[in-house]
């Protein structure tokens, strides 16, 4: 995917690497996933080629063959045994060799799947080349006489081409679909079928959900719930129409071989059902293509697959398997090129079962290398006698997919003193920074790379283990292309004529005001303000700071302080408060505000609070001003606002004299202007401009995020922000509290409904046509949960809010916590802002990396600027990749807290800030005695916890006066 509409600069010398961390640190150059696990749906055997011939045969069923047996389960098993005998006699009469115990080799399509101890799926799939199945029925009643039309499949067993060369499943019976009366379109059916198999994401359900009948079937009847020999079964669903096409089931039983150690693929056509074991992904794709009438080897099929579906090279989440010990998450196997703590091999264990930090410790364990090879190749294709016994205890790579980004595909260097971080991104950043400090000079970097490459070559030449299995070390680093996007057009107002003018540009990613310019739309109206101080801040310090702020406001032509001439009278000292005296601070603050309202007859327009350093008083301050009274407020920390070189006593501190201090005050003015209703900058863009020639009316931009529990917050907090004006600039916010570690937003429908209703009220002449939704904080493994749970809630919320049912949705997920970094290989510098990397996208998804900001630190030349990985989940608008990337990059310049561009889409970052602000309200409410506060939802989700009771406090949205402004800045 390339950008066609803009002039681009191709940067050929790009290198990508991911900083990885292990308990034992050693140089690693490359980590590859084994090809077999990118293809196969199982980790034991390979399916043989089948479906060479098929025919239909009618069998007459008589219930008298079974007799009178009490109990439905026993009766059905007897009926199935009798039917098995009937099939055996039929096949034997036709000269087909079979076995009496495994003659039928299938299950019936009753309300539950029937199992039979004598029916072994392992033997049924491969014995003597014959298999049969029943037609699909809603209910099958064996108490009456009826005729059964059974379809027989005959195949000749053939040897496969090995684990890396799977053969295709021949499946070309699409005439049955035509007989049902359905409209047949090869391309449409191919698209739908492949999308069902490959286009969705796996979900971990412990039950099978019938979404049409709104019922849940625990264990899916497979094995039966009343079977004491059956172990717990986990069901994996693939595709939005899983009940119509593909269902994967995995089970384990100790008593028999039923369901043991395998995955069974249930592929359903319109009238027939196939049961096969151990299909691989490539076979499923070819089978679907042939079912749709394509020849899987001709150019027409390949052309449609590549150009329209992009699924030919798909290595998707179908390879995520349940591990042998029925863990919660699947396990992937990797082979690592580099050095390990074991001299005999390059395979190192790095398995992570739990999240890092907090109450979830990390656990690692080794795996015998021979066991690993046996699982990888299968016992039938791997000969233990070929392996030297001295290599039997070499550990293998076994990585938890949730943390596979910690296993680096590309790594610069490691030191023996490095430890694996367990407390999140802070230690990760500290480790990476310390590592880069040792190699900050370009010459040292190049020399280090050369030494690593030379050591790897020497190791390869001397290691017989690598030669035995053909492990090739490539010391060259991975290179990708980057594409530069054009800079945005930013406009502000002329101070004299109020006409739009091009904003001044600075060298780095940002903009500035020229001498004759002001912000686009200053806040209107005058109003009184109050300044509260907390000791040790004195009145003189507060006066100096407020004068500097007022001076900066005047320079930007913003006049909001109506009583600035009485500045001394507006300052009130609240006293000195410790952490344990937060309640006293809140009481004193509320008393002063109530006295002001009683004295003046109205609330102040803006409230300041000046403190020396960060304090827990901030929670109480924001709770009272935002949540209870709805008054715009600003928390001022003197230690952060002072000039960089300001030292000495508090009364001698200066503000806004040096360039550092001026930049701080200018950023503060941007926040104040937006909180009071003004606008800072205008962006001329196709999606975000209000000019007639570039306008696209009826567009709302949403952002959502969820923050999870900490040591003081047992609940998760979710927030949704959305624009309520045209062009989309002002983001209102809605906040909720929900169960801890619950990633899906439960009240998303109500929040979207409320935000859409506000948009319709403020824009009555505008029809809502497009929704651009940025979802933050979602990992790969719950993409499908977003599709199945949050997308329907978005649509329902839009309809309830009056947006209609024709709104087009564009849902984009942004992932920030990954360890992929980019740098220019020729200069070892960070990539420039506005650079997109499209060549690392997944074959079956639309994703890309983009860096919309410029690193500003001294070690930025080492390539540690953080790009964001964007994943497009739903695209009904039809934006091209170029348009989407340009929109995200240009919108990053409209971030209202600084003159520089933001590293991600502003909507998603605003939602994160709203969660942080809602946390202040949550902690303040939770600190009250239990008899004085309403109950929150349960800390952990249970079946009875939803829907919430009426008295449960789940809404953390602030006062109605400010909830539709950008109060969270």
Tab-separated table of N, CA and C in Angstrom, residues 203-281:
chain	number	residue	atom	x	y	z
A	203	UNK	N	-11.748	-15.378	19.691
A	203	UNK	CA	-12.222	-14.998	21.017
A	203	UNK	C	-12.148	-16.213	21.930
A	204	UNK	N	-11.922	-15.963	23.196
A	204	UNK	CA	-11.809	-17.058	24.150
A	204	UNK	C	-13.130	-17.181	24.893
A	205	UNK	N	-13.978	-18.086	24.453
A	205	UNK	CA	-15.270	-18.317	25.088
A	205	UNK	C	-15.264	-19.690	25.727
A	206	UNK	N	-15.798	-19.780	26.917
A	206	UNK	CA	-15.972	-21.061	27.565
A	206	UNK	C	-17.375	-21.605	27.310
A	207	UNK	N	-18.058	-21.048	26.380
A	207	UNK	CA	-19.358	-21.541	25.968
A	207	UNK	C	-19.555	-21.156	24.508
A	208	UNK	N	-20.491	-21.821	23.881
A	208	UNK	CA	-20.857	-21.500	22.510
A	208	UNK	C	-22.095	-20.619	22.532
A	209	UNK	N	-22.024	-19.463	21.901
A	209	UNK	CA	-23.108	-18.491	21.939
A	209	UNK	C	-23.879	-18.521	20.629
A	210	UNK	N	-25.176	-18.799	20.726
A	210	UNK	CA	-26.058	-18.763	19.571
A	210	UNK	C	-26.689	-17.377	19.529
A	211	UNK	N	-26.105	-16.471	18.731
A	211	UNK	CA	-26.554	-15.081	18.743
A	211	UNK	C	-27.907	-14.909	18.066
A	212	UNK	N	-28.335	-15.876	17.254
A	212	UNK	CA	-29.649	-15.744	16.622
A	212	UNK	C	-30.772	-16.019	17.621
A	213	UNK	N	-30.592	-17.044	18.460
A	213	UNK	CA	-31.616	-17.399	19.430
A	213	UNK	C	-31.354	-16.806	20.810
A	214	UNK	N	-30.272	-16.031	20.947
A	214	UNK	CA	-29.936	-15.380	22.210
A	214	UNK	C	-29.788	-16.391	23.334
A	215	UNK	N	-29.093	-17.482	23.052
A	215	UNK	CA	-28.884	-18.505	24.061
A	215	UNK	C	-27.410	-18.833	24.157
A	216	UNK	N	-27.029	-19.311	25.330
A	216	UNK	CA	-25.663	-19.757	25.561
A	216	UNK	C	-25.682	-21.251	25.836
A	217	UNK	N	-24.862	-22.005	25.113
A	217	UNK	CA	-24.758	-23.448	25.333
A	217	UNK	C	-23.392	-23.708	25.965
A	218	UNK	N	-23.370	-23.887	27.263
A	218	UNK	CA	-22.113	-24.142	27.944
A	218	UNK	C	-21.534	-25.478	27.481
A	219	UNK	N	-20.261	-25.465	27.217
A	219	UNK	CA	-19.535	-26.627	26.703
A	219	UNK	C	-20.044	-27.038	25.321
A	220	UNK	N	-21.026	-26.332	24.818
A	220	UNK	CA	-21.602	-26.603	23.494
A	220	UNK	C	-22.083	-28.041	23.369
A	221	UNK	N	-22.358	-28.703	24.480
A	221	UNK	CA	-22.761	-30.104	24.437
A	221	UNK	C	-21.642	-31.004	23.956
A	222	UNK	N	-20.388	-30.586	24.118
A	222	UNK	CA	-19.300	-31.300	23.449
A	222	UNK	C	-18.035	-31.185	24.268
A	223	UNK	N	-17.788	-32.068	25.236
A	223	UNK	CA	-18.599	-33.228	25.597
A	223	UNK	C	-19.812	-32.850	26.441
A	224	UNK	N	-20.666	-33.795	26.705
A	224	UNK	CA	-21.911	-33.522	27.417
A	224	UNK	C	-21.610	-33.046	28.834
A	225	UNK	N	-22.482	-32.194	29.335
A	225	UNK	CA	-22.249	-31.625	30.658
A	225	UNK	C	-22.361	-32.678	31.750
A	226	UNK	N	-23.153	-33.730	31.514
A	226	UNK	CA	-23.330	-34.738	32.548
A	226	UNK	C	-22.346	-35.895	32.387
A	227	UNK	N	-21.323	-35.702	31.594
A	227	UNK	CA	-20.337	-36.755	31.384
A	227	UNK	C	-19.231	-36.593	32.413
A	228	UNK	N	-19.088	-37.483	33.374
A	228	UNK	CA	-18.064	-37.300	34.405
A	228	UNK	C	-16.646	-37.455	33.868
A	229	UNK	N	-16.493	-38.108	32.703
A	229	UNK	CA	-15.158	-38.310	32.159
A	229	UNK	C	-14.684	-37.145	31.299
A	230	UNK	N	-15.548	-36.195	31.036
A	230	UNK	CA	-15.205	-35.091	30.140
A	230	UNK	C	-14.523	-33.979	30.915
A	231	UNK	N	-13.447	-33.461	30.362
A	231	UNK	CA	-12.756	-32.320	30.961
A	231	UNK	C	-13.344	-31.028	30.422
A	232	UNK	N	-12.847	-29.907	30.927
A	232	UNK	CA	-13.380	-28.615	30.512
A	232	UNK	C	-13.007	-28.345	29.062
A	233	UNK	N	-13.936	-27.767	28.324
A	233	UNK	CA	-13.763	-27.520	26.893
A	233	UNK	C	-13.781	-26.030	26.644
A	234	UNK	N	-12.869	-25.544	25.841
A	234	UNK	CA	-12.847	-24.144	25.447
A	234	UNK	C	-13.175	-24.049	23.968
A	235	UNK	N	-14.077	-23.163	23.622
A	235	UNK	CA	-14.571	-23.042	22.258
A	235	UNK	C	-13.942	-21.814	21.634
A	236	UNK	N	-13.480	-21.965	20.392
A	236	UNK	CA	-12.922	-20.835	19.653
A	236	UNK	C	-13.816	-20.550	18.466
A	237	UNK	N	-14.280	-19.324	18.355
A	237	UNK	CA	-15.142	-18.925	17.255
A	237	UNK	C	-14.375	-18.033	16.301
A	238	UNK	N	-14.519	-18.266	15.008
A	238	UNK	CA	-13.857	-17.459	13.997
A	238	UNK	C	-14.914	-16.908	13.060
A	239	UNK	N	-14.886	-15.617	12.844
A	239	UNK	CA	-15.769	-15.024	11.853
A	239	UNK	C	-17.051	-14.521	12.476
A	240	UNK	N	-17.624	-13.499	11.835
A	240	UNK	CA	-18.860	-12.919	12.341
A	240	UNK	C	-20.033	-13.868	12.158
A	241	UNK	N	-19.982	-14.750	11.158
A	241	UNK	CA	-21.043	-15.730	10.924
A	241	UNK	C	-20.523	-17.114	11.255
A	242	UNK	N	-20.043	-17.278	12.476
A	242	UNK	CA	-19.354	-18.505	12.837
A	242	UNK	C	-20.283	-19.708	12.780
A	243	UNK	N	-21.560	-19.508	13.110
A	243	UNK	CA	-22.464	-20.646	13.097
A	243	UNK	C	-22.791	-21.110	11.689
A	244	UNK	N	-22.426	-20.327	10.687
A	244	UNK	CA	-22.714	-20.708	9.310
A	244	UNK	C	-21.504	-21.276	8.597
A	245	UNK	N	-20.314	-21.074	9.107
A	245	UNK	CA	-19.181	-21.522	8.314
A	245	UNK	C	-18.133	-22.310	9.099
A	246	UNK	N	-17.549	-21.728	10.096
A	246	UNK	CA	-16.374	-22.382	10.677
A	246	UNK	C	-16.407	-22.268	12.191
A	247	UNK	N	-16.239	-23.379	12.876
A	247	UNK	CA	-16.127	-23.411	14.325
A	247	UNK	C	-14.979	-24.333	14.692
A	248	UNK	N	-14.094	-23.877	15.535
A	248	UNK	CA	-12.995	-24.713	16.002
A	248	UNK	C	-13.288	-25.133	17.437
A	249	UNK	N	-13.113	-26.398	17.710
A	249	UNK	CA	-13.335	-26.905	19.059
A	249	UNK	C	-12.109	-27.682	19.497
A	250	UNK	N	-11.783	-27.519	20.780
A	250	UNK	CA	-10.626	-28.223	21.320
A	250	UNK	C	-11.009	-28.829	22.652
A	251	UNK	N	-10.747	-30.109	22.848
A	251	UNK	CA	-11.081	-30.742	24.112
A	251	UNK	C	-10.036	-31.770	24.504
A	252	UNK	N	-10.211	-32.348	25.683
A	252	UNK	CA	-9.242	-33.319	26.167
A	252	UNK	C	-9.954	-34.298	27.091
A	253	UNK	N	-9.761	-35.594	26.851
A	253	UNK	CA	-10.332	-36.606	27.727
A	253	UNK	C	-9.277	-37.649	28.036
A	254	UNK	N	-9.249	-38.076	29.272
A	254	UNK	CA	-8.257	-39.059	29.689
A	254	UNK	C	-8.736	-40.479	29.443
A	255	UNK	N	-10.063	-40.737	29.492
A	255	UNK	CA	-10.562	-42.107	29.425
A	255	UNK	C	-10.486	-42.673	28.005
A	256	UNK	N	-10.816	-41.875	27.016
A	256	UNK	CA	-10.814	-42.364	25.643
A	256	UNK	C	-10.009	-41.413	24.778
A	257	UNK	N	-9.936	-41.716	23.504
A	257	UNK	CA	-9.211	-40.871	22.570
A	257	UNK	C	-10.102	-39.817	21.915
A	258	UNK	N	-11.361	-39.782	22.318
A	258	UNK	CA	-12.258	-38.786	21.752
A	258	UNK	C	-11.777	-37.397	22.154
A	259	UNK	N	-11.648	-36.512	21.230
A	259	UNK	CA	-11.286	-35.117	21.468
A	259	UNK	C	-9.888	-34.946	22.007
A	260	UNK	N	-9.063	-35.938	21.950
A	260	UNK	CA	-7.781	-35.848	22.625
A	260	UNK	C	-6.735	-35.246	21.709
A	261	UNK	N	-6.136	-34.132	22.172
A	261	UNK	CA	-4.962	-33.585	21.510
A	261	UNK	C	-5.175	-33.109	20.102
A	262	UNK	N	-6.315	-32.582	19.748
A	262	UNK	CA	-6.494	-32.109	18.383
A	262	UNK	C	-7.512	-31.014	18.292
A	263	UNK	N	-7.581	-30.407	17.128
A	263	UNK	CA	-8.582	-29.390	16.851
A	263	UNK	C	-9.422	-29.873	15.699
A	264	UNK	N	-10.726	-29.753	15.811
A	264	UNK	CA	-11.632	-30.253	14.794
A	264	UNK	C	-12.281	-29.072	14.099
A	265	UNK	N	-12.249	-29.088	12.802
A	265	UNK	CA	-12.769	-27.998	11.992
A	265	UNK	C	-14.122	-28.404	11.449
A	266	UNK	N	-15.129	-27.601	11.731
A	266	UNK	CA	-16.479	-27.851	11.262
A	266	UNK	C	-16.786	-26.842	10.168
A	267	UNK	N	-16.714	-27.264	8.893
A	267	UNK	CA	-16.972	-26.377	7.770
A	267	UNK	C	-18.340	-26.718	7.201
A	268	UNK	N	-19.252	-25.759	7.248
A	268	UNK	CA	-20.642	-25.985	6.881
A	268	UNK	C	-20.951	-25.253	5.591
A	269	UNK	N	-21.510	-25.967	4.619
A	269	UNK	CA	-22.058	-25.319	3.439
A	269	UNK	C	-23.536	-25.079	3.680
A	270	UNK	N	-24.276	-24.823	2.616
A	270	UNK	CA	-25.695	-24.502	2.799
A	270	UNK	C	-26.503	-25.715	3.240
A	271	UNK	N	-26.142	-26.933	2.831
A	271	UNK	CA	-26.945	-28.087	3.219
A	271	UNK	C	-26.103	-29.227	3.755
A	272	UNK	N	-24.778	-29.148	3.673
A	272	UNK	CA	-23.936	-30.272	4.061
A	272	UNK	C	-22.950	-29.866	5.138
A	273	UNK	N	-22.440	-30.872	5.843
A	273	UNK	CA	-21.476	-30.614	6.890
A	273	UNK	C	-20.280	-31.542	6.715
A	274	UNK	N	-19.074	-30.992	6.860
A	274	UNK	CA	-17.855	-31.774	6.767
A	274	UNK	C	-17.162	-31.758	8.126
A	275	UNK	N	-16.661	-32.897	8.511
A	275	UNK	CA	-15.813	-32.947	9.700
A	275	UNK	C	-14.429	-33.382	9.253
A	276	UNK	N	-13.441	-32.529	9.553
A	276	UNK	CA	-12.080	-32.894	9.212
A	276	UNK	C	-11.163	-32.570	10.358
A	277	UNK	N	-10.036	-33.201	10.395
A	277	UNK	CA	-9.098	-32.942	11.475
A	277	UNK	C	-7.780	-32.426	10.912
A	278	UNK	N	-7.235	-31.426	11.619
A	278	UNK	CA	-5.893	-30.946	11.337
A	278	UNK	C	-5.772	-30.322	9.953
A	279	UNK	N	-6.747	-29.539	9.561
A	279	UNK	CA	-6.591	-28.754	8.352
A	279	UNK	C	-5.540	-27.672	8.587
A	280	UNK	N	-4.903	-27.268	7.525
A	280	UNK	CA	-4.035	-26.105	7.648
A	280	UNK	C	-4.683	-24.920	6.973
A	281	UNK	N	-4.166	-23.748	7.262
A	281	UNK	CA	-4.784	-22.514	6.796
A	281	UNK	C	-4.785	-22.422	5.281
